[in-house]
XYZ file of C-alpha atoms in Angstrom:
423
model
C -31.936 42.977 -11.392
C -28.765 43.012 -9.094
C -28.888 40.417 -6.156
C -32.170 38.565 -4.834
C -31.572 36.939 -1.374
C -27.963 36.973 -1.861
C -28.343 35.383 -5.448
C -27.219 37.111 -8.434
C -29.738 36.855 -10.841
C -29.357 37.471 -14.793
C -32.309 38.882 -16.779
C -34.023 36.327 -18.507
C -34.245 38.389 -21.741
C -30.619 38.760 -21.713
C -29.923 35.183 -20.971
C -32.272 33.562 -23.097
C -30.072 35.307 -26.069
C -26.662 33.585 -24.062
C -28.299 30.330 -22.906
C -26.917 27.348 -24.382
C -24.471 24.389 -24.146
C -21.805 27.120 -24.819
C -22.648 29.718 -22.419
C -23.526 26.708 -19.779
C -19.966 25.965 -20.295
C -18.505 29.329 -20.061
C -20.593 30.740 -17.239
C -18.133 31.580 -14.538
C -18.312 31.775 -10.542
C -18.831 34.693 -8.596
C -18.330 35.523 -4.855
C -22.088 34.864 -4.705
C -24.287 32.131 -5.733
C -25.691 32.765 -9.403
C -28.929 31.875 -11.111
C -28.793 31.736 -14.960
C -32.668 31.594 -15.682
C -33.977 30.011 -19.064
C -38.075 29.764 -18.931
C -40.718 28.356 -17.109
C -39.009 27.575 -13.693
C -35.795 26.301 -15.096
C -32.266 27.714 -14.518
C -28.791 26.712 -14.084
C -27.627 27.511 -10.499
C -23.943 28.433 -10.111
C -22.160 28.227 -6.808
C -19.062 30.318 -5.723
C -17.344 27.400 -5.664
C -17.623 26.536 -9.270
C -20.205 23.752 -8.861
C -23.137 24.001 -11.276
C -26.588 22.220 -11.570
C -29.902 22.405 -13.405
C -32.551 23.031 -11.173
C -36.701 23.873 -12.054
C -38.502 26.225 -9.339
C -42.205 25.397 -9.314
C -45.521 25.562 -6.609
C -47.462 22.706 -5.517
C -50.174 22.626 -3.479
C -49.497 26.650 -2.722
C -45.716 25.617 -1.810
C -42.942 26.642 -3.521
C -40.631 23.688 -4.550
C -37.369 22.864 -6.074
C -36.611 20.005 -8.153
C -32.498 19.601 -8.929
C -32.725 18.085 -12.271
C -28.771 17.192 -12.506
C -24.833 18.472 -12.513
C -23.643 19.931 -15.295
C -21.852 18.922 -17.608
C -22.802 15.505 -16.464
C -26.152 16.749 -17.496
C -26.196 18.376 -20.574
C -28.237 21.500 -21.695
C -30.630 19.299 -23.913
C -30.659 16.905 -21.403
C -32.019 19.464 -18.564
C -34.718 20.311 -21.195
C -35.923 16.881 -21.485
C -35.981 16.444 -17.804
C -37.967 19.741 -17.350
C -40.320 18.588 -19.855
C -40.805 15.461 -17.389
C -41.120 17.193 -14.523
C -43.679 19.464 -15.983
C -45.758 16.399 -17.516
C -45.524 15.051 -13.637
C -47.054 18.442 -12.461
C -49.913 18.225 -14.899
C -50.898 14.865 -13.703
C -50.936 16.075 -10.306
C -47.484 14.461 -9.051
C -45.023 16.406 -7.022
C -41.631 15.598 -9.253
C -39.429 16.176 -6.325
C -41.135 13.817 -4.075
C -41.319 11.367 -6.785
C -37.544 11.830 -7.306
C -37.067 10.920 -3.621
C -39.156 8.162 -3.586
C -37.511 6.783 -6.721
C -33.996 7.431 -5.279
C -35.313 5.660 -1.992
C -36.363 2.607 -3.819
C -33.182 2.434 -5.849
C -31.139 2.635 -2.864
C -33.026 -0.075 -1.461
C -33.133 -2.155 -4.276
C -29.382 -1.856 -4.717
C -29.226 -3.340 -1.160
C -31.591 -6.329 -2.005
C -29.273 -8.213 -3.357
C -29.679 -12.098 -3.960
C -26.995 -13.016 -1.507
C -28.464 -10.378 1.217
C -32.021 -11.768 0.656
C -30.828 -15.748 0.532
C -29.468 -14.952 3.769
C -32.329 -13.664 5.285
C -34.150 -16.368 4.338
C -31.797 -19.206 5.052
C -31.482 -17.603 8.932
C -35.401 -17.418 9.061
C -35.458 -21.336 8.427
C -32.583 -22.696 9.313
C -33.170 -23.301 13.107
C -36.008 -25.365 12.833
C -34.819 -27.584 9.756
C -32.627 -30.621 9.659
C -28.921 -30.672 9.074
C -29.784 -32.564 5.784
C -31.678 -29.468 4.578
C -29.411 -26.960 6.019
C -26.740 -28.418 4.397
C -28.120 -28.874 1.078
C -29.696 -25.505 0.577
C -26.215 -23.729 1.890
C -24.601 -25.789 -1.034
C -26.759 -24.636 -3.705
C -26.477 -20.788 -2.760
C -22.856 -21.061 -2.397
C -21.934 -23.411 -5.193
C -24.625 -22.721 -8.055
C -26.724 -19.207 -6.924
C -24.269 -16.854 -5.601
C -21.374 -17.061 -7.660
C -23.751 -15.692 -10.671
C -26.864 -13.954 -8.619
C -24.851 -12.847 -5.746
C -24.280 -9.139 -6.094
C -27.518 -8.652 -8.428
C -30.189 -6.838 -6.900
C -33.351 -9.170 -6.705
C -35.544 -7.150 -9.145
C -32.683 -7.008 -11.492
C -32.188 -10.713 -12.115
C -33.346 -11.611 -15.314
C -34.514 -14.839 -17.182
C -31.640 -14.877 -18.870
C -28.999 -14.429 -15.897
C -30.779 -17.254 -13.931
C -30.867 -19.541 -16.792
C -26.975 -19.270 -16.948
C -26.797 -20.306 -13.573
C -28.992 -23.074 -13.973
C -27.175 -24.257 -17.026
C -23.807 -24.536 -15.326
C -25.326 -26.281 -12.311
C -26.560 -28.568 -14.998
C -23.433 -28.980 -16.730
C -21.565 -29.722 -13.129
C -24.551 -31.929 -11.495
C -27.079 -32.992 -13.986
C -30.355 -31.505 -14.806
C -32.537 -32.792 -11.525
C -29.696 -31.303 -9.264
C -29.901 -28.033 -11.372
C -33.697 -28.061 -10.720
C -33.227 -28.462 -7.108
C -31.334 -25.255 -7.290
C -33.858 -23.772 -9.147
C -36.468 -24.672 -6.500
C -33.777 -23.021 -3.695
C -34.141 -20.040 -5.580
C -38.098 -19.974 -5.906
C -37.845 -19.980 -1.750
C -35.770 -17.197 -1.963
C -37.772 -15.078 -4.380
C -40.742 -16.588 -2.037
C -39.265 -14.883 0.908
C -38.471 -11.388 -1.120
C -42.151 -11.306 -2.516
C -43.260 -11.499 1.020
C -41.317 -8.748 2.719
C -41.922 -6.517 -0.684
C -38.169 -6.831 -1.777
C -39.265 -7.900 -5.667
C -42.729 -8.071 -7.050
C -42.657 -11.685 -8.765
C -40.888 -14.953 -8.347
C -38.804 -15.512 -11.187
C -37.539 -18.974 -10.751
C -41.153 -20.192 -10.206
C -42.069 -18.895 -13.805
C -38.819 -20.710 -15.319
C -40.830 -23.942 -14.467
C -40.216 -26.206 -17.294
C -37.064 -24.499 -18.537
C -35.668 -27.716 -18.737
C -36.680 -31.726 -19.692
C -36.394 -32.725 -15.895
C -36.713 -36.724 -16.055
C -40.026 -37.274 -13.820
C -39.433 -38.510 -10.058
C -39.255 -42.386 -10.070
C -40.338 -44.292 -6.912
C -37.548 -46.693 -5.659
C -38.082 -49.877 -6.864
C -39.728 -52.588 -4.899
C -40.546 -56.287 -4.947
C -43.742 -57.997 -5.164
C -44.585 -60.942 -2.904
C -43.654 -63.687 -5.371
C -40.391 -62.404 -6.367
C -39.149 -62.050 -2.629
C -37.814 -65.955 -2.505
C -35.705 -65.040 -5.481
C -34.354 -61.936 -3.180
C -33.400 -64.418 -0.468
C -31.871 -66.958 -2.447
C -29.810 -64.359 -3.976
C -28.852 -63.151 -0.817
C -28.300 -66.401 1.051
C -25.694 -66.983 -2.116
C -23.973 -63.471 -1.851
C -20.563 -64.030 -0.852
C -20.123 -60.693 0.889
C -19.371 -59.414 4.113
C -21.775 -61.404 6.649
C -22.388 -57.629 8.345
C -24.041 -56.272 5.021
C -25.761 -59.476 4.647
C -26.723 -59.045 8.141
C -28.190 -55.502 7.943
C -30.088 -56.466 4.858
C -31.721 -59.051 7.016
C -32.438 -56.834 9.934
C -33.495 -54.240 7.327
C -36.797 -56.728 6.389
C -37.380 -57.602 10.248
C -37.612 -54.416 11.562
C -38.721 -51.920 8.247
C -36.770 -48.996 9.698
C -35.210 -46.649 7.058
C -31.556 -47.354 5.879
C -29.859 -44.156 7.369
C -31.435 -45.242 10.831
C -30.152 -48.958 10.133
C -26.349 -48.371 9.222
C -26.233 -45.611 12.212
C -27.887 -47.746 14.475
C -25.851 -48.316 18.005
C -25.856 -51.134 20.291
C -26.762 -48.717 23.159
C -30.066 -48.700 21.558
C -31.134 -52.040 22.198
C -32.832 -53.859 25.095
C -32.671 -57.496 24.134
C -34.297 -58.453 27.529
C -37.210 -56.522 26.323
C -37.025 -57.311 22.633
C -37.208 -53.449 21.803
C -34.960 -51.173 19.861
C -35.565 -47.339 20.659
C -33.840 -45.170 17.682
C -33.391 -41.794 19.321
C -35.660 -38.699 17.598
C -32.411 -37.118 16.550
C -32.037 -39.878 14.180
C -35.376 -39.973 12.551
C -36.815 -38.178 9.553
C -38.431 -35.533 10.980
C -39.159 -31.944 11.543
C -36.168 -30.480 13.579
C -38.551 -29.240 16.575
C -40.075 -32.741 16.949
C -36.864 -34.084 17.247
C -36.112 -32.373 20.334
C -38.628 -33.780 22.050
C -37.544 -37.208 23.639
C -41.206 -38.904 23.006
C -40.484 -38.816 19.514
C -38.459 -41.532 19.736
C -39.082 -44.451 17.472
C -39.880 -48.216 19.623
C -38.800 -50.831 17.377
C -40.186 -54.465 18.616
C -37.888 -57.063 17.724
C -39.101 -60.474 17.018
C -37.563 -63.685 17.647
C -35.833 -63.872 14.578
C -34.414 -60.286 14.993
C -33.279 -61.115 18.590
C -31.328 -64.314 17.020
C -29.541 -62.025 14.380
C -28.549 -59.389 16.676
C -26.753 -62.410 18.557
C -25.101 -62.986 15.458
C -24.151 -59.921 14.886
C -22.649 -58.968 18.057
C -19.158 -60.929 18.020
C -18.401 -59.482 14.281
C -18.985 -55.857 15.172
C -15.656 -56.550 17.220
C -16.671 -54.155 20.056
C -17.819 -51.194 18.148
C -20.773 -48.998 19.242
C -22.188 -49.410 15.901
C -23.947 -52.450 14.676
C -22.445 -52.479 11.460
C -19.194 -50.760 11.546
C -17.398 -49.395 8.363
C -14.690 -51.708 7.403
C -11.960 -48.971 7.534
C -12.478 -48.066 11.332
C -14.532 -49.199 14.075
C -15.398 -45.555 14.945
C -17.467 -45.039 12.001
C -20.698 -46.444 10.620
C -21.463 -48.661 7.309
C -21.577 -45.988 4.560
C -25.035 -45.727 3.559
C -24.387 -46.852 0.042
C -23.035 -50.315 0.881
C -26.515 -51.902 0.812
C -27.141 -50.490 -2.336
C -23.914 -51.977 -4.161
C -24.884 -54.914 -2.578
C -28.025 -55.373 -4.312
C -26.651 -54.094 -7.571
C -24.043 -56.948 -7.136
C -26.606 -59.434 -6.336
C -28.573 -58.737 -9.900
C -31.191 -56.129 -8.310
C -30.409 -52.882 -9.777
C -33.724 -51.225 -10.659
C -35.620 -54.054 -9.176
C -34.908 -53.319 -5.357
C -33.608 -50.729 -3.291
C -33.236 -50.735 0.402
C -35.653 -48.237 1.027
C -38.248 -50.303 -0.991
C -38.064 -52.693 1.263
C -40.406 -50.357 3.516
C -42.604 -50.489 0.411
C -42.865 -54.166 -0.210
C -43.347 -54.988 3.342
C -46.555 -52.302 3.216
C -48.158 -53.792 0.124
C -48.091 -57.219 1.693
C -49.270 -56.180 5.576
C -51.841 -54.072 3.936
C -53.092 -56.946 1.602
C -52.875 -59.277 4.153
C -55.422 -57.009 6.426
C -53.024 -55.661 9.050
C -54.461 -51.951 10.879
C -53.043 -49.777 8.602
C -52.022 -47.641 11.833
C -49.933 -50.386 12.886
C -48.303 -50.190 9.462
C -48.014 -46.477 9.417
C -46.741 -46.496 12.927
C -44.407 -49.318 12.399
C -43.070 -47.321 9.097
C -42.531 -44.191 11.551
C -44.369 -42.168 9.089
C -45.915 -38.761 10.064
C -49.343 -38.308 10.722
C -50.681 -36.363 7.540
C -53.963 -35.280 9.379
C -52.411 -32.753 11.567
C -55.384 -32.492 14.178
C -55.564 -36.137 14.320
C -51.495 -36.329 14.737
C -51.421 -33.530 17.833
C -54.010 -35.580 20.004
C -53.127 -39.218 18.727
C -49.795 -40.342 20.539
C -50.537 -44.131 20.266
C -47.645 -46.328 19.551
C -49.533 -49.668 19.336
C -46.434 -51.373 20.877
C -48.298 -54.732 21.891
C -50.102 -54.926 18.535
C -46.994 -54.098 16.139
C -45.063 -56.612 18.535
C -47.634 -59.370 16.942
C -47.504 -57.944 13.497
C -43.797 -57.931 13.619
C -43.246 -61.627 14.761
C -45.921 -62.726 12.114
C -44.017 -60.387 9.699
C -40.853 -62.726 10.570
C -42.402 -65.474 10.796
C -44.047 -65.007 6.719
C -40.225 -64.206 5.835
C -39.228 -67.569 7.121
C -41.587 -69.220 5.148
C -40.772 -67.341 1.898
C -36.922 -68.328 2.104
C -38.332 -71.855 2.184
C -39.577 -71.352 -1.574
C -36.979 -71.930 -3.801
C -37.531 -69.654 -7.143
C -38.673 -71.448 -9.900
C -37.262 -70.109 -13.213
C -36.439 -66.903 -11.317
C -33.655 -64.955 -12.903
C -31.811 -62.165 -11.003
């Protein structure tokens, strides 16, 4: 046979007598590349430097093709026969095995790049600029503390339910089942992003809904109308700080959110105009809305609210905050202070600071006030996106009337002494 195209070729009949694991191992390189043929296009290629590889020559769509089946000795003779057999099956099915190998290699390479950490970072970066600081801090914590240590270096398609369950179980042991399920929901969003970007075919965390018995979400406790006199009586008798008691009273008189109240600054109040303007960056709304100064929340101040502010001014000791921290005038009161006071008053599980808004909304609606005025006072975002885009009314004049009547009504309730009420 001699040399064909510069490659020395051994006669097939002679080689078939020699071909085995042993002959593949003992074959020596020469100064020219060698093909040691077997049958049906399979052969062992030997380079002059001694490298050996199994190859398969075939024709596909009238073109000559070569498929490398693996390096010897990493791929044994028997393994090469099996790969050769698989390649012939693909040919019979009309598939080019060399092209299929390239595609599989590309998919594997792509999958190795699509680790959980890389996809999670891409998802987080795509959202962060339009989300609140709380959103960023929360998801960043869940990713770094709970998910990345377990899933971080694993390609998204290779993450199994058992691996994810392990991460959730650790989170549950550290922070409780509710937090662990919120961790799962963060993973759901990462996988959703991966599905949209064709990095994974299914959302595994979403399929694991119900992985644990998660207690149902409970609404924040609130009081009925006939229970308010008992609360006001307990508040009056409470021996705590005047600032903390004043914060609870102002919460009732303004119906703002607790965080908006405890971080309130004197510069936001215009006592002459009886108006408190809460800046949009401190409101609960999407980040893009916070950048619009027109989304500041105007809170009309009743006569009772103005009197309370005058009482609070001297005891704030020159702080920029209405309710400075007991440890530093440079910081506001802790958001948990009101919750602790309610517990010490005996209202744990009966009323939360946020529940005041539910109590007021219920009573105001029952007394026939316009729901638009109530919702605007509560700074609720319009659920109807079309209506919200066009309705910029603040109903300030109407809310002034409503909030003054609400404050007068609260005064009436304070005069009622609870009968048989036990907090």
